[in-house]
Coordinates of C-alpha atoms in Angstrom, one line a residue:
M1 CA 134.3 -7.8 156.0
T2 CA 133.2 -11.2 154.7
A3 CA 129.6 -12.0 154.2
T4 CA 129.8 -14.5 157.0
G5 CA 131.4 -11.9 159.3
H6 CA 128.7 -9.4 158.4
R7 CA 126.0 -11.9 159.3
A8 CA 127.8 -12.8 162.5
G9 CA 127.8 -9.1 163.4
R10 CA 124.0 -8.8 163.0
V11 CA 121.9 -9.5 166.1
R12 CA 118.9 -11.6 165.3
P13 CA 115.7 -10.4 166.9
S14 CA 114.3 -12.6 169.6
F15 CA 111.5 -15.0 168.9
S16 CA 109.2 -13.2 171.4
G17 CA 110.1 -9.8 169.9
N18 CA 109.3 -11.0 166.4
V19 CA 105.9 -12.3 167.7
I20 CA 105.2 -8.9 169.2
W21 CA 106.0 -7.2 165.9
G22 CA 104.1 -9.7 164.0
V23 CA 101.0 -9.3 166.1
A24 CA 101.4 -5.5 165.9
G25 CA 101.7 -5.5 162.1
N26 CA 99.1 -8.1 161.4
G27 CA 96.8 -6.8 164.1
G28 CA 97.1 -3.2 163.0
Y29 CA 96.5 -4.2 159.4
A30 CA 93.5 -6.3 160.2
L31 CA 92.1 -3.6 162.4
C32 CA 92.3 -1.2 159.5
Q33 CA 90.6 -3.7 157.2
W34 CA 87.8 -4.0 159.7
L35 CA 87.6 -0.2 160.0
V36 CA 87.2 0.0 156.2
L37 CA 84.1 -2.3 156.6
V38 CA 82.8 -0.1 159.5
V39 CA 83.3 3.0 157.3
V40 CA 81.3 1.4 154.4
A41 CA 78.6 0.2 156.8
R42 CA 78.3 3.7 158.5
L43 CA 78.7 5.9 155.4
G44 CA 77.0 3.6 152.9
T45 CA 74.5 0.7 152.9
A46 CA 74.4 -3.0 153.6
E47 CA 74.4 -3.5 149.9
M48 CA 77.6 -1.6 149.5
V49 CA 79.2 -3.7 152.2
G50 CA 78.0 -6.7 150.2
Q51 CA 79.5 -5.4 147.0
Y52 CA 82.9 -4.7 148.7
A53 CA 82.8 -8.2 150.3
L54 CA 82.0 -9.7 146.9
G55 CA 85.1 -8.0 145.5
L56 CA 87.2 -9.5 148.2
A57 CA 85.6 -12.9 147.7
V58 CA 86.4 -12.9 144.0
G59 CA 89.8 -11.2 144.1
A60 CA 91.4 -12.9 147.1
P61 CA 91.3 -16.5 145.8
V62 CA 92.4 -15.6 142.3
V63 CA 95.3 -13.5 143.6
L64 CA 96.3 -16.1 146.2
L65 CA 96.3 -18.9 143.6
A66 CA 98.4 -16.8 141.3
S67 CA 100.8 -16.0 144.1
L68 CA 101.8 -19.7 144.2
S69 CA 102.8 -19.2 147.9
L70 CA 106.2 -18.0 146.6
R71 CA 106.7 -16.1 149.9
T72 CA 106.6 -19.4 151.8
V73 CA 109.0 -21.0 149.4
L74 CA 111.4 -18.0 149.7
V75 CA 111.3 -18.1 153.5
T76 CA 112.0 -21.8 153.6
D77 CA 114.9 -21.6 151.2
P78 CA 117.7 -20.8 153.7
N79 CA 120.5 -21.7 151.3
G80 CA 119.3 -19.3 148.7
E81 CA 119.0 -21.8 145.8
H82 CA 117.0 -19.2 143.8
P83 CA 117.9 -15.5 143.7
F84 CA 115.3 -13.0 144.9
R85 CA 114.9 -11.4 141.4
R86 CA 113.6 -14.8 140.1
Y87 CA 110.9 -14.8 142.8
L88 CA 110.0 -11.2 141.9
R89 CA 109.8 -11.7 138.2
I90 CA 107.4 -14.7 138.7
R91 CA 105.2 -12.7 141.1
L92 CA 104.9 -9.7 138.8
A93 CA 103.9 -11.9 135.9
A94 CA 101.5 -13.9 138.1
M95 CA 99.7 -10.7 139.3
A96 CA 99.2 -9.5 135.8
V97 CA 97.6 -12.9 134.9
A98 CA 95.4 -12.6 138.1
L99 CA 94.0 -9.3 137.0
L100 CA 93.1 -10.7 133.6
V101 CA 91.3 -13.7 135.2
I102 CA 89.4 -11.3 137.6
A103 CA 88.3 -9.3 134.6
A104 CA 87.1 -12.5 132.8
I105 CA 85.1 -13.5 135.9
V106 CA 83.4 -10.1 136.0
V107 CA 82.4 -10.4 132.3
L108 CA 81.2 -14.1 132.6
F109 CA 79.2 -13.7 135.8
R110 CA 78.1 -10.0 135.2
L111 CA 79.5 -8.8 138.5
P112 CA 79.8 -5.1 139.5
A113 CA 82.7 -4.4 137.3
A114 CA 84.3 -1.3 138.9
V115 CA 84.2 -2.5 142.5
V116 CA 85.4 -6.1 141.8
L117 CA 88.2 -5.0 139.4
L118 CA 89.5 -2.3 141.8
V119 CA 89.4 -4.5 144.8
G120 CA 91.2 -7.1 142.7
A121 CA 93.8 -4.6 141.7
A122 CA 94.4 -3.8 145.4
K123 CA 94.9 -7.5 146.2
A124 CA 97.3 -7.8 143.2
F125 CA 99.4 -4.8 144.4
D126 CA 99.5 -6.3 147.8
G127 CA 100.6 -9.5 146.2
V128 CA 103.7 -7.8 144.7
G129 CA 104.5 -6.2 148.0
D130 CA 104.1 -9.5 149.7
I131 CA 107.2 -11.1 148.0
Y132 CA 109.3 -8.2 149.3
L133 CA 107.9 -8.9 152.8
G134 CA 109.0 -12.6 152.3
L135 CA 112.6 -11.5 151.9
L136 CA 112.3 -9.5 155.1
Q137 CA 110.7 -12.5 156.9
R138 CA 113.6 -14.8 155.8
H139 CA 115.9 -12.4 157.5
H140 CA 113.7 -12.3 160.7
D141 CA 112.9 -8.6 160.1
Q142 CA 109.3 -8.6 161.4
R143 CA 109.6 -4.9 162.4
S144 CA 109.9 -3.7 158.8
I145 CA 107.1 -6.0 157.8
A146 CA 104.9 -4.5 160.5
A147 CA 105.8 -1.0 159.4
A148 CA 104.7 -1.7 155.8
Q149 CA 101.5 -3.4 157.0
L150 CA 100.6 -0.4 159.2
V151 CA 101.2 2.1 156.5
N152 CA 99.1 0.0 154.0
G153 CA 96.3 -0.3 156.5
G154 CA 96.3 3.4 157.6
L155 CA 96.3 4.6 154.0
T156 CA 93.5 2.2 153.0
V157 CA 91.3 3.5 155.8
A158 CA 92.0 7.2 155.1
L159 CA 91.6 7.0 151.3
T160 CA 88.6 4.8 151.4
A161 CA 86.8 6.9 154.0
A162 CA 87.6 10.2 152.2
L163 CA 86.5 9.0 148.8
L164 CA 83.3 7.3 150.1
Y165 CA 82.4 10.4 152.1
G166 CA 83.1 12.7 149.2
T167 CA 81.5 10.7 146.4
S168 CA 79.0 8.3 148.1
S169 CA 80.3 5.7 145.6
I170 CA 81.7 2.3 146.6
A171 CA 83.6 2.2 143.4
W172 CA 85.6 5.3 144.3
A173 CA 86.1 3.8 147.8
A174 CA 87.6 0.7 146.2
A175 CA 89.9 2.9 144.1
G176 CA 91.2 4.4 147.3
S177 CA 92.0 0.9 148.6
A178 CA 93.9 0.1 145.3
A179 CA 95.9 3.4 145.5
A180 CA 96.9 2.6 149.1
S181 CA 98.2 -0.8 148.2
L182 CA 100.2 0.6 145.2
I183 CA 101.8 3.3 147.3
T184 CA 102.8 0.8 150.0
W185 CA 104.4 -1.5 147.5
L186 CA 106.4 1.3 145.8
M187 CA 107.2 3.4 148.9
C188 CA 107.6 0.8 151.7
C189 CA 107.9 -2.8 150.7
A190 CA 110.5 -2.4 147.9
P191 CA 112.7 0.1 149.8
F192 CA 112.6 -1.9 153.0
A193 CA 113.7 -5.1 151.4
G194 CA 116.3 -3.4 149.2
R195 CA 119.1 -3.9 151.7
F196 CA 118.7 -7.7 151.6
H197 CA 118.6 -8.2 147.8
N198 CA 122.1 -9.3 147.5
R199 CA 122.5 -11.2 150.8
P200 CA 122.0 -14.9 151.2
G201 CA 119.7 -16.3 153.8
P202 CA 120.2 -16.2 157.6
R203 CA 122.4 -19.3 157.5
P204 CA 125.5 -19.7 155.3
P205 CA 124.9 -22.0 152.3
R206 CA 126.1 -25.5 152.8
R207 CA 126.9 -25.8 149.1
T208 CA 127.2 -23.5 146.2
H209 CA 125.2 -24.4 143.1
R210 CA 122.9 -23.0 140.5
A211 CA 119.3 -24.1 140.4
A212 CA 119.4 -26.3 137.3
G213 CA 115.8 -25.6 136.2
G214 CA 115.8 -21.8 136.8
V215 CA 112.3 -20.4 136.7
G216 CA 110.8 -23.7 135.7
E217 CA 112.3 -25.5 138.7
L218 CA 111.0 -22.8 141.1
L219 CA 107.6 -23.0 139.6
W220 CA 107.5 -26.7 139.9
V221 CA 108.5 -26.5 143.6
A222 CA 105.9 -23.7 144.3
L223 CA 103.0 -25.1 142.3
P224 CA 101.6 -27.6 144.8
L225 CA 101.7 -25.2 147.7
G226 CA 100.3 -22.4 145.5
L227 CA 97.4 -24.5 144.4
A228 CA 96.8 -25.5 148.0
S229 CA 96.7 -21.9 149.2
G230 CA 94.4 -20.9 146.4
L231 CA 92.0 -23.7 147.3
A232 CA 92.2 -22.7 150.9
S233 CA 91.1 -19.1 150.0
L234 CA 88.4 -20.4 147.8
T235 CA 87.2 -22.7 150.6
V236 CA 86.8 -19.7 153.0
N237 CA 84.7 -17.9 150.4
V238 CA 82.4 -20.8 149.4
P239 CA 79.8 -20.0 152.1
R240 CA 79.9 -16.4 151.0
Y241 CA 79.2 -17.3 147.4
A242 CA 76.2 -19.4 148.6
L243 CA 74.9 -16.5 150.6
Q244 CA 75.2 -14.1 147.7
D245 CA 73.4 -16.5 145.4
R246 CA 70.6 -17.4 147.8
L247 CA 70.0 -14.2 149.8
G248 CA 71.7 -11.4 148.0
A249 CA 74.3 -8.7 148.8
A250 CA 72.7 -7.4 152.0
A251 CA 72.9 -10.9 153.6
L252 CA 76.4 -11.3 152.5
G253 CA 77.3 -7.9 154.0
A254 CA 75.8 -8.8 157.4
F255 CA 77.8 -12.1 157.4
A256 CA 81.0 -10.3 156.4
A257 CA 80.5 -7.8 159.2
A258 CA 80.3 -10.5 161.8
G259 CA 83.2 -12.4 160.2
Y260 CA 85.6 -9.4 160.3
L261 CA 85.3 -9.4 164.1
V262 CA 87.0 -12.7 164.4
L263 CA 90.0 -11.4 162.4
T264 CA 91.6 -10.4 165.6
G265 CA 92.2 -14.0 166.5
N266 CA 93.2 -14.9 162.9
V267 CA 95.7 -12.1 162.9
F268 CA 97.3 -13.3 166.2
F269 CA 97.5 -16.9 165.0
S270 CA 98.9 -15.8 161.6
A271 CA 101.6 -13.7 163.3
V272 CA 102.6 -16.6 165.4
A273 CA 102.8 -18.9 162.4
Q274 CA 104.8 -16.4 160.3
T275 CA 107.3 -16.0 163.1
L276 CA 107.4 -19.8 163.6
L277 CA 108.1 -20.6 160.0
P278 CA 111.7 -19.5 159.6
R279 CA 112.6 -20.9 163.0
L280 CA 111.0 -24.2 162.2
A281 CA 112.7 -24.3 158.8
E282 CA 116.1 -23.8 160.6
L283 CA 115.4 -26.5 163.2
R284 CA 114.4 -28.9 160.4
A285 CA 117.5 -28.1 158.4
N286 CA 119.7 -28.6 161.4
G287 CA 118.3 -32.0 162.1
T288 CA 116.7 -31.3 165.5
P289 CA 113.3 -33.0 165.4
E290 CA 112.7 -32.8 169.2
G291 CA 113.0 -29.0 169.1
F292 CA 110.8 -28.9 166.0
R293 CA 108.0 -31.0 167.7
G294 CA 108.3 -29.1 171.0
L295 CA 107.9 -25.7 169.3
L296 CA 104.8 -26.9 167.4
R297 CA 103.2 -28.4 170.6
Q298 CA 103.7 -25.1 172.5
A299 CA 102.2 -23.1 169.6
L300 CA 99.1 -25.4 169.4
L301 CA 98.6 -25.2 173.1
G302 CA 98.6 -21.4 173.0
V303 CA 96.1 -21.5 170.1
G304 CA 93.7 -23.6 172.1
V305 CA 93.8 -21.5 175.2
A306 CA 93.6 -18.1 173.4
G307 CA 90.9 -19.4 171.0
G308 CA 88.8 -20.8 173.8
L309 CA 88.7 -17.4 175.5
G310 CA 87.7 -15.8 172.2
V311 CA 84.7 -18.2 171.7
W312 CA 83.5 -17.5 175.3
A313 CA 83.7 -13.7 174.7
A314 CA 81.9 -14.0 171.3
W315 CA 79.0 -16.1 172.9
L316 CA 78.5 -13.6 175.8
F317 CA 79.0 -10.3 174.2
G318 CA 78.6 -10.8 170.4
S319 CA 75.2 -9.3 169.8
G320 CA 75.9 -6.2 171.9
L321 CA 79.2 -5.6 170.2
L322 CA 77.7 -5.9 166.7
R323 CA 75.0 -3.4 167.6
R324 CA 77.4 -0.8 168.9
L325 CA 79.9 -1.2 166.0
Y326 CA 77.7 -1.5 163.0
G327 CA 74.2 -0.5 164.0
E328 CA 70.9 -2.2 165.1
Q329 CA 70.4 -4.1 161.8
Y330 CA 73.5 -6.2 162.5
A331 CA 72.7 -7.2 166.2
G332 CA 70.9 -10.4 165.1
Q333 CA 74.2 -11.9 163.9
G334 CA 75.4 -12.6 167.5
R335 CA 75.1 -16.4 167.1
V336 CA 76.8 -16.2 163.7
L337 CA 79.7 -14.5 165.4
A338 CA 80.0 -17.1 168.1
V339 CA 80.1 -20.0 165.5
L340 CA 82.6 -18.1 163.4
A341 CA 84.8 -17.8 166.6
L342 CA 84.8 -21.6 166.9
A343 CA 86.0 -21.7 163.2
M344 CA 88.7 -19.2 164.1
V345 CA 90.2 -21.5 166.8
L346 CA 90.3 -24.5 164.3
G347 CA 91.8 -22.1 161.7
G348 CA 94.4 -21.0 164.2
A349 CA 95.5 -24.6 164.7
C350 CA 95.7 -24.9 160.9
F351 CA 98.0 -21.9 160.7
V352 CA 100.5 -23.6 163.0
L353 CA 100.2 -26.9 161.3
D354 CA 100.7 -25.2 157.9
A355 CA 103.9 -23.6 159.3
G356 CA 105.2 -27.1 160.3
L357 CA 104.4 -28.6 156.9
S358 CA 105.9 -25.7 155.0
A359 CA 109.1 -25.8 157.2
A360 CA 109.4 -29.5 156.3
R361 CA 108.8 -28.5 152.7
R362 CA 105.9 -31.0 152.4
F363 CA 104.0 -29.0 149.8
T364 CA 102.3 -31.7 147.8
G365 CA 100.4 -33.2 150.7
Q366 CA 98.8 -29.9 151.4
L367 CA 97.2 -29.7 148.0
A368 CA 95.3 -33.0 148.5
V369 CA 94.2 -31.9 151.9
N370 CA 92.9 -28.5 150.8
A371 CA 91.1 -30.1 147.9
A372 CA 89.2 -32.4 150.3
V373 CA 88.4 -29.4 152.5
L374 CA 87.0 -27.5 149.5
V375 CA 84.7 -30.3 148.8
T376 CA 83.6 -30.4 152.4
A377 CA 82.9 -26.6 152.4
G378 CA 80.9 -26.9 149.2
L379 CA 78.7 -29.7 150.4
A380 CA 78.2 -28.1 153.8
A381 CA 77.2 -24.8 152.2
L382 CA 74.8 -26.5 149.8
L383 CA 73.1 -28.3 152.7
L384 CA 73.1 -25.6 155.4
V385 CA 72.9 -22.2 153.7
P386 CA 69.5 -22.7 152.0
R387 CA 67.9 -23.8 155.3
Y388 CA 69.7 -21.7 157.9
G389 CA 71.0 -18.7 156.0
A390 CA 74.0 -16.9 157.6
L391 CA 74.1 -19.3 160.5
G392 CA 74.3 -22.2 158.1
A393 CA 77.2 -20.4 156.3
A394 CA 79.0 -20.1 159.7
W395 CA 78.5 -23.8 160.5
A396 CA 79.7 -24.7 157.0
T397 CA 82.9 -22.7 157.8
V398 CA 83.3 -24.7 161.0
A399 CA 82.8 -28.0 159.2
A400 CA 85.5 -27.2 156.7
A401 CA 87.9 -25.9 159.4
A402 CA 87.5 -29.1 161.4
V403 CA 88.2 -31.4 158.4
H404 CA 91.2 -29.1 157.5
C405 CA 92.7 -29.3 161.0
A406 CA 92.3 -33.1 161.3
L407 CA 93.8 -33.8 157.9
K408 CA 96.7 -31.4 158.3
L409 CA 97.5 -33.0 161.6
E410 CA 97.6 -36.5 160.1
V411 CA 99.8 -35.3 157.2
L412 CA 102.3 -33.6 159.6
R413 CA 102.3 -36.7 161.8
R414 CA 103.4 -38.8 158.9
A415 CA 106.0 -36.2 157.7
L416 CA 107.7 -36.3 161.1

């Protein structure tokens, strides 16, 4: 059977089915990440929560920057201009560099070495697994992606809880997280994606050619979007850095505990955007701008309705929920949770707009936007955190998200 015939024989999952799998995978993974925080809060101390959150705040931006958003470039490359092995080689080298950078940050700023390095290693292992998930995403296989995410999340909770309970050491708990990510990469992500290694994208190539620049050309295409994603991750963590500097690890831990509760909304919006991305890329490649715009409008409307309900629930029930989940010392973060829920809605709109821009392969404009948003977050944190503490950090997050949403909307409007 020819390659085209083989592709014709495959039944592409429905959009709604992929959204369901996307929500299940992302939701289950986020739930497990939140459960890790609950485990640390219940079995450890607020300072341990802060140290773990600090490890994430240091490792996530570095790893995301080093990732160069190659997964997005892979998914929006329907004609297969670059082979998958090229993406994989770059990602492996980039994760090695990321670990060296994290180690240098630990030394320069005298951070808790074991926790930050091990959490960084977990993020780096996830980064390698992520490029395999990108190959699955390009072929609309959200079910396999969800399976890998659920395995990773479940193992992380189990190993982290067991090691923290057995050793009372947050460093050993972080080692459990790193082990779970490594196992998932080797035992799930790579095998699941193996069946697609030698297949082209979901559409037959329009022309056959070799990428003239090889690795260099791919890096040049990915660099603007990768820098933009790294800046976005750094922006999210700027208020946390300010809290850590001004009020210490315990205050950061309380803020992180409230922040993890809004992950449910972020997970849903991220799943919708991930499912939108390959469909939008195909609509753009096929020259159907009305379908492209219509799909974006529907997604943004859904974000607004779902996010509004989330803000309402956080305002009414936030304090009681925090008390029941984490303990009495976290109940005072109810207003922080409500403000972060507002930031979640704006962030959800940004997920959808990012999908539209990436599908249109407008990567350079996103870098300028995210740089402006980072400056906004920094200024807002400097002004608000010293005066209002955790609540100020939450409002700084809202300010950055509002500017991000407005600028991305304008860039997308011009692109279309």
